[in-house]
CSV table of C-alpha atoms in Angstrom, one decimal:
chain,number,residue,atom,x,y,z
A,21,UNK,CA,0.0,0.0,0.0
A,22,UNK,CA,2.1,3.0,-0.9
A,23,UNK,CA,1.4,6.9,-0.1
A,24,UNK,CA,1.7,10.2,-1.9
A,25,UNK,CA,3.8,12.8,-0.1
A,26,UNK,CA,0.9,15.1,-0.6
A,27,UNK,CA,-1.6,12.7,1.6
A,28,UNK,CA,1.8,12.0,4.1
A,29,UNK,CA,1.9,16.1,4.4
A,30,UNK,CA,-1.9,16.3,5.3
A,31,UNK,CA,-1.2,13.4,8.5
A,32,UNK,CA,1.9,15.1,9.5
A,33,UNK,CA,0.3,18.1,9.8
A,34,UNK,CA,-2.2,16.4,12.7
A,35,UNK,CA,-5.0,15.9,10.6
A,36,UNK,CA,-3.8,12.0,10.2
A,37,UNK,CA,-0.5,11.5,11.6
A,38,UNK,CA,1.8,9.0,9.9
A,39,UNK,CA,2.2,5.1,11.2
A,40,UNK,CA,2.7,5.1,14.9
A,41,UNK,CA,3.7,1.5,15.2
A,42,UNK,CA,6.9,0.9,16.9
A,43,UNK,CA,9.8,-1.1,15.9
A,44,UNK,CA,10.8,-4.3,17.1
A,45,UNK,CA,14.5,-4.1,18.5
A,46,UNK,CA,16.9,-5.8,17.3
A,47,UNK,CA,16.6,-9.6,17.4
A,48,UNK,CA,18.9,-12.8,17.2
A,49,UNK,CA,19.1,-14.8,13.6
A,50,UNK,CA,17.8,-17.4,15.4
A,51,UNK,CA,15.0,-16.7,16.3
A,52,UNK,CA,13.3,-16.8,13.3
A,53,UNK,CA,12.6,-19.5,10.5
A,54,UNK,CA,14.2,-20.5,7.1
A,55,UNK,CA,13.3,-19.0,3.9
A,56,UNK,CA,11.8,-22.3,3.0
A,57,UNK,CA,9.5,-21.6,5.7
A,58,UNK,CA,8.1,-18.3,3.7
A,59,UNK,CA,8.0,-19.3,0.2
A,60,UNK,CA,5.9,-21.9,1.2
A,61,UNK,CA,3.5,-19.5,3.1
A,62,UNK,CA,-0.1,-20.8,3.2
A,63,UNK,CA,-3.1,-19.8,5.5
A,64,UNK,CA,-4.5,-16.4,6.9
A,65,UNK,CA,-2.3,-14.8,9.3
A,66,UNK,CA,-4.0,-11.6,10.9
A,67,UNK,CA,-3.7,-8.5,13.9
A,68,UNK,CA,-3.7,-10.1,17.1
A,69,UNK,CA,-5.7,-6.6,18.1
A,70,UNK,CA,-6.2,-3.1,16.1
A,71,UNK,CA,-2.7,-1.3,15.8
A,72,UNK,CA,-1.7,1.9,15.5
A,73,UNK,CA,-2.1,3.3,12.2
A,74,UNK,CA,-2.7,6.5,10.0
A,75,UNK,CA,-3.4,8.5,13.2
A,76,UNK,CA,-5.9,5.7,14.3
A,77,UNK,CA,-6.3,2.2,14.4
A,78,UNK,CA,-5.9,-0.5,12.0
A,79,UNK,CA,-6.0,-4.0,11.0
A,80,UNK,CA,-4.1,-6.0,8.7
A,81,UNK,CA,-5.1,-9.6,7.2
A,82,UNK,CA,-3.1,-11.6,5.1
A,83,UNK,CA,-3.8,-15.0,3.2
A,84,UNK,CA,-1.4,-17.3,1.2
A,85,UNK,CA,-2.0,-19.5,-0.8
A,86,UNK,CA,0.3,-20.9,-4.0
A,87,UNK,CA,3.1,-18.0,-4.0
A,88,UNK,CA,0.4,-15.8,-3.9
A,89,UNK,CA,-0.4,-13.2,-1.3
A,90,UNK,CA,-3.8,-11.0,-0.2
A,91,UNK,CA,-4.3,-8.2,2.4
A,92,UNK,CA,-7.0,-6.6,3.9
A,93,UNK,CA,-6.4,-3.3,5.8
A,94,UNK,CA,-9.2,-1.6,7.4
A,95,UNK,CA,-8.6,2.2,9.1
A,96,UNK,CA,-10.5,3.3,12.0
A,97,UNK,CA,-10.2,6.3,14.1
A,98,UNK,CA,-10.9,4.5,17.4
A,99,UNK,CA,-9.1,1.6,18.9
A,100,UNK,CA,-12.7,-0.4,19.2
A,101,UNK,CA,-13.2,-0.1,14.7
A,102,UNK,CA,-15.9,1.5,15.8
A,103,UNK,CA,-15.7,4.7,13.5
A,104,UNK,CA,-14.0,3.0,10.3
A,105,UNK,CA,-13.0,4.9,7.6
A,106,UNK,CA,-11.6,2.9,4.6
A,107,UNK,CA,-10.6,-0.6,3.7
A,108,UNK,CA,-8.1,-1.5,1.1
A,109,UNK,CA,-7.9,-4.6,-0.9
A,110,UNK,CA,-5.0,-5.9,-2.9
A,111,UNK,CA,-3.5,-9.4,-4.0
A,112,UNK,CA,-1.0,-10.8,-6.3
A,113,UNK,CA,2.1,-13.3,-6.3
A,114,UNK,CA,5.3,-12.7,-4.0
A,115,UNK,CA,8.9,-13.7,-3.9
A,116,UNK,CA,11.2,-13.9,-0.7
A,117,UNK,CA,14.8,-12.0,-1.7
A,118,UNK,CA,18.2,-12.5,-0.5
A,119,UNK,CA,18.5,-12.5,3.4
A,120,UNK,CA,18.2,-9.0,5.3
A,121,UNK,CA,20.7,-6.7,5.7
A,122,UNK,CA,19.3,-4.7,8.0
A,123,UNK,CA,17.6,-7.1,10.6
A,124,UNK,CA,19.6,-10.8,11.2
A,125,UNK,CA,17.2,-14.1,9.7
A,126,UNK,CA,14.5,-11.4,7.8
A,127,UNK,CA,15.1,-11.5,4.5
A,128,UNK,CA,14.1,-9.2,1.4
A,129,UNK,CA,10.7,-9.6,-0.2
A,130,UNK,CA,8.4,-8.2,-3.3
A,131,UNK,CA,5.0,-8.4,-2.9
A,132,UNK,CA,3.6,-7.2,-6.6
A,133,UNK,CA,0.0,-6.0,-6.1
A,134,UNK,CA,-2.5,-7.2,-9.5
A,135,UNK,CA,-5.0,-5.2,-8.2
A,136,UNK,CA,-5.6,-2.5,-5.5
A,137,UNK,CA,-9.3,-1.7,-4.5
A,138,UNK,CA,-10.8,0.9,-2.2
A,139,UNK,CA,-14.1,0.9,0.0
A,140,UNK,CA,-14.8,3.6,1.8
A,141,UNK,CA,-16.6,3.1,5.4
A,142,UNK,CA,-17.1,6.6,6.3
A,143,UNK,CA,-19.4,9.5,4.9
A,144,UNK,CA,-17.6,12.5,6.8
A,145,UNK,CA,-17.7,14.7,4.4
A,146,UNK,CA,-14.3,16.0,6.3
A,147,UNK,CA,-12.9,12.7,6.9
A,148,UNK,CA,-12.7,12.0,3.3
A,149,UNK,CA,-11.7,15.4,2.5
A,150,UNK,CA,-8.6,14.8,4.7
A,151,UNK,CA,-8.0,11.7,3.0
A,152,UNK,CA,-7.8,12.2,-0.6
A,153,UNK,CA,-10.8,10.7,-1.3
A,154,UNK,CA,-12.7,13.4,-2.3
A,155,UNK,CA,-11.8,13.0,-6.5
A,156,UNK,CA,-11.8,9.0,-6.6
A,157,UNK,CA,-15.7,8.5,-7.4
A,158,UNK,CA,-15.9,6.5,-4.7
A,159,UNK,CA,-18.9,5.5,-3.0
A,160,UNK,CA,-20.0,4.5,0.8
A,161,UNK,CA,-19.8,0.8,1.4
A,162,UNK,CA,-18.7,0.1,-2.4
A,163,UNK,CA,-16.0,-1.8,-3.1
A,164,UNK,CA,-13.9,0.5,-6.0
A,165,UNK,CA,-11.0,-1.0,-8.2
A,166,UNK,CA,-8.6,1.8,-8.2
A,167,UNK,CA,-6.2,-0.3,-10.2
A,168,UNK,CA,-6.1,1.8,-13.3
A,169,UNK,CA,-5.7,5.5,-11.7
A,170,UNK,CA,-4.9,5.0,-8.5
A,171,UNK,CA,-6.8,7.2,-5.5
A,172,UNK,CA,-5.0,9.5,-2.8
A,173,UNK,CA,-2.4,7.8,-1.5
A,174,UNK,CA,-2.3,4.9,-3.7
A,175,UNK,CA,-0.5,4.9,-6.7
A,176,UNK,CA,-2.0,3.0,-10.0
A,177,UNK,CA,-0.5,-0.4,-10.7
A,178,UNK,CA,1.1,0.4,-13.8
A,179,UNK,CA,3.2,3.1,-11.8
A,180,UNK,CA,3.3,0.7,-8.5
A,181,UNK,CA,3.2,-3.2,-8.7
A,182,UNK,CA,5.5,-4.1,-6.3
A,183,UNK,CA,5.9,-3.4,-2.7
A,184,UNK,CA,9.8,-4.1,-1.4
A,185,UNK,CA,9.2,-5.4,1.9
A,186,UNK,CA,11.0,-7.4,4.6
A,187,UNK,CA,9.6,-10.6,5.8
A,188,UNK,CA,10.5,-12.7,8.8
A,189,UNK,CA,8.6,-15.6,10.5
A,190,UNK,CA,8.6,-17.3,14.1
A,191,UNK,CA,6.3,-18.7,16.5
A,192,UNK,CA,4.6,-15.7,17.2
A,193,UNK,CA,3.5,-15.1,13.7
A,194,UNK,CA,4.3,-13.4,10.6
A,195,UNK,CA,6.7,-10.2,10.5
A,196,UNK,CA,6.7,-7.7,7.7
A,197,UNK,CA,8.7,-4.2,7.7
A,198,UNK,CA,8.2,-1.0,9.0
A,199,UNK,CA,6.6,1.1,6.4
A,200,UNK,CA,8.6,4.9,5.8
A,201,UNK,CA,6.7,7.6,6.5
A,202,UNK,CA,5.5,9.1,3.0
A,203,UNK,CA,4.3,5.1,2.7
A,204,UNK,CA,6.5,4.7,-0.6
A,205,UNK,CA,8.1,1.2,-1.2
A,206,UNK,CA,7.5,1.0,-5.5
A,207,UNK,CA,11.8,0.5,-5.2
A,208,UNK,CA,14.3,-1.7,-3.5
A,209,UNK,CA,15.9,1.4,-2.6
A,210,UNK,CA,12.8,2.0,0.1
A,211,UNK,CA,13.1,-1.2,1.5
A,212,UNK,CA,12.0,-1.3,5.5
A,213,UNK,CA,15.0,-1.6,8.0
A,214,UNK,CA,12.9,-2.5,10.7
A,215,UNK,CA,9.9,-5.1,11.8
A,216,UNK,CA,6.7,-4.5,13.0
A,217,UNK,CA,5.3,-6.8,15.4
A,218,UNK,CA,3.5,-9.7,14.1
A,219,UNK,CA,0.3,-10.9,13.1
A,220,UNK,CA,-1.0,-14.0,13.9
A,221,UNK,CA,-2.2,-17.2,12.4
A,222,UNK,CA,-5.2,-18.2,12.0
C-alpha cells in the first residue's frame, strides 16, 4: 500500500499523523525460520488486536495461498473499529529475496500487487476530504477498483506493482517491515530496516 507525499503532508500536519507503530529491537538470527518456511506461506495470518495506524487504528489480514499473497487493511479512528474509515484490498504473487541486511534471519521480499481496490466506510464529508478521497468516485460501502488511476495515497499499478518489503517468521507469527513515513516502497531502494510486530495465524 504506498502513499503520496501530498496525503503523508496532510497526517503530519495532525490531521492524520503518519504510522505510529513501533519497531521491534533488534533480534537474534535465530529466532526466526528459514526462507523455505516463507515461500511456502499458506493460511491467513491476521492483527492479534487493532494497531496503530494512520493516526488511528488498524487491522491487517493476510492470506497465502500458492506463491500468492492478499491483504485486507481496514482504518478506524478509534481503537474499538468503531468509526472505520476505509478498507483496502489488494493481491498478487510474492517472492522472498536474498536475506536482510538490516535485521539478522529477515530477508528481502516483493509483494507485486494485480490489483488495488478501495471501500470507503465513512461518509464524513471531512474525513474524506482529509484523506484524498474526495476525487476518486468512490462511493459508501462500495467496493472500487482503483487499479487503473490510483486514488490519494495509492498509486495505479502500472506506476506501483510491487511493494519491497522485509519478511520474517517465528512462532509468534508473521513479521513484515516498518513502512517509511510518505508510505513509498514501488523501489528496492525503500526497502523497510525494521519489523513491525507480528500478526497471527489463524
Amino acid at each position: 500500500m504506498t502513499c503520496n507525499p501530498r496525503l503523508s503532508r496532510r497526517w503530519a500536519a495532525g490531521i492524520f499523523a503518519g504510522v505510529a507503530l513501533a519497531a521491534l529491537p533488534a533480534l537474534a538470527g535465530d529466532r526466526f525460520g528459514p526462507r523455505a518456511d516463507l515461500e511456502r506461506l499458506s493460511g491467513t495470518y491476521a492483527s492479534a488486536a487493532p494497531e496503530p495506524w494512520y493516526g488511528g487504528y488498524g487491522t491487517r489480514r493476510f492470506t497465502f495461498e500458492n506463491g500468492r499473497w492478499s491483504l485486507v487493511f481496514t482504518h478506524a479512528l478509534d481503537p474499538a473499529m468503531q468509526r472505520r474509515t476505509f478498507s483496502f484490498r489488494t493481491d498478487g504473487p510474492y517472492r522472498v529475496g536474498a536475506p536482510s541486511g538490516s535485521v539478522a534471519g529477515a530477508f528481502e521480499a516483493v509483494f507485486s500487487e494485480d490489483v488495488k481496490r478501495v471501500t470507503l466506510l465513512t461518509d464524513d464529508p471531512a474525513i474524506i476530504q482529509a484523506f484524498g478521497f474526495a476525487g476518486c468516485g468512490l462511493t459508501f460501502n462500495v467496493e472500487v477498483d482503483i487499479s487503473a488511476r490510483g486514488c490519494a495515497g495509492w498509486k495505479p499499478v502500472s506506476v506501483c506493482r510491487d511493494d519491497h518489503d522485509l519478511i520474517a517468521i517465528d512462532a509468534a507469527g508473521l513479521y513484515f517491515g516498518v513502512r517509511p513515513r510518505d508510505n513509498d516502497m514501488c523501489s528496492a531502494e525503500r526497502r523497510p530496516t525494521a519489523l513491525l510486530m507480528p500478526v497471527v495465524r489463524q
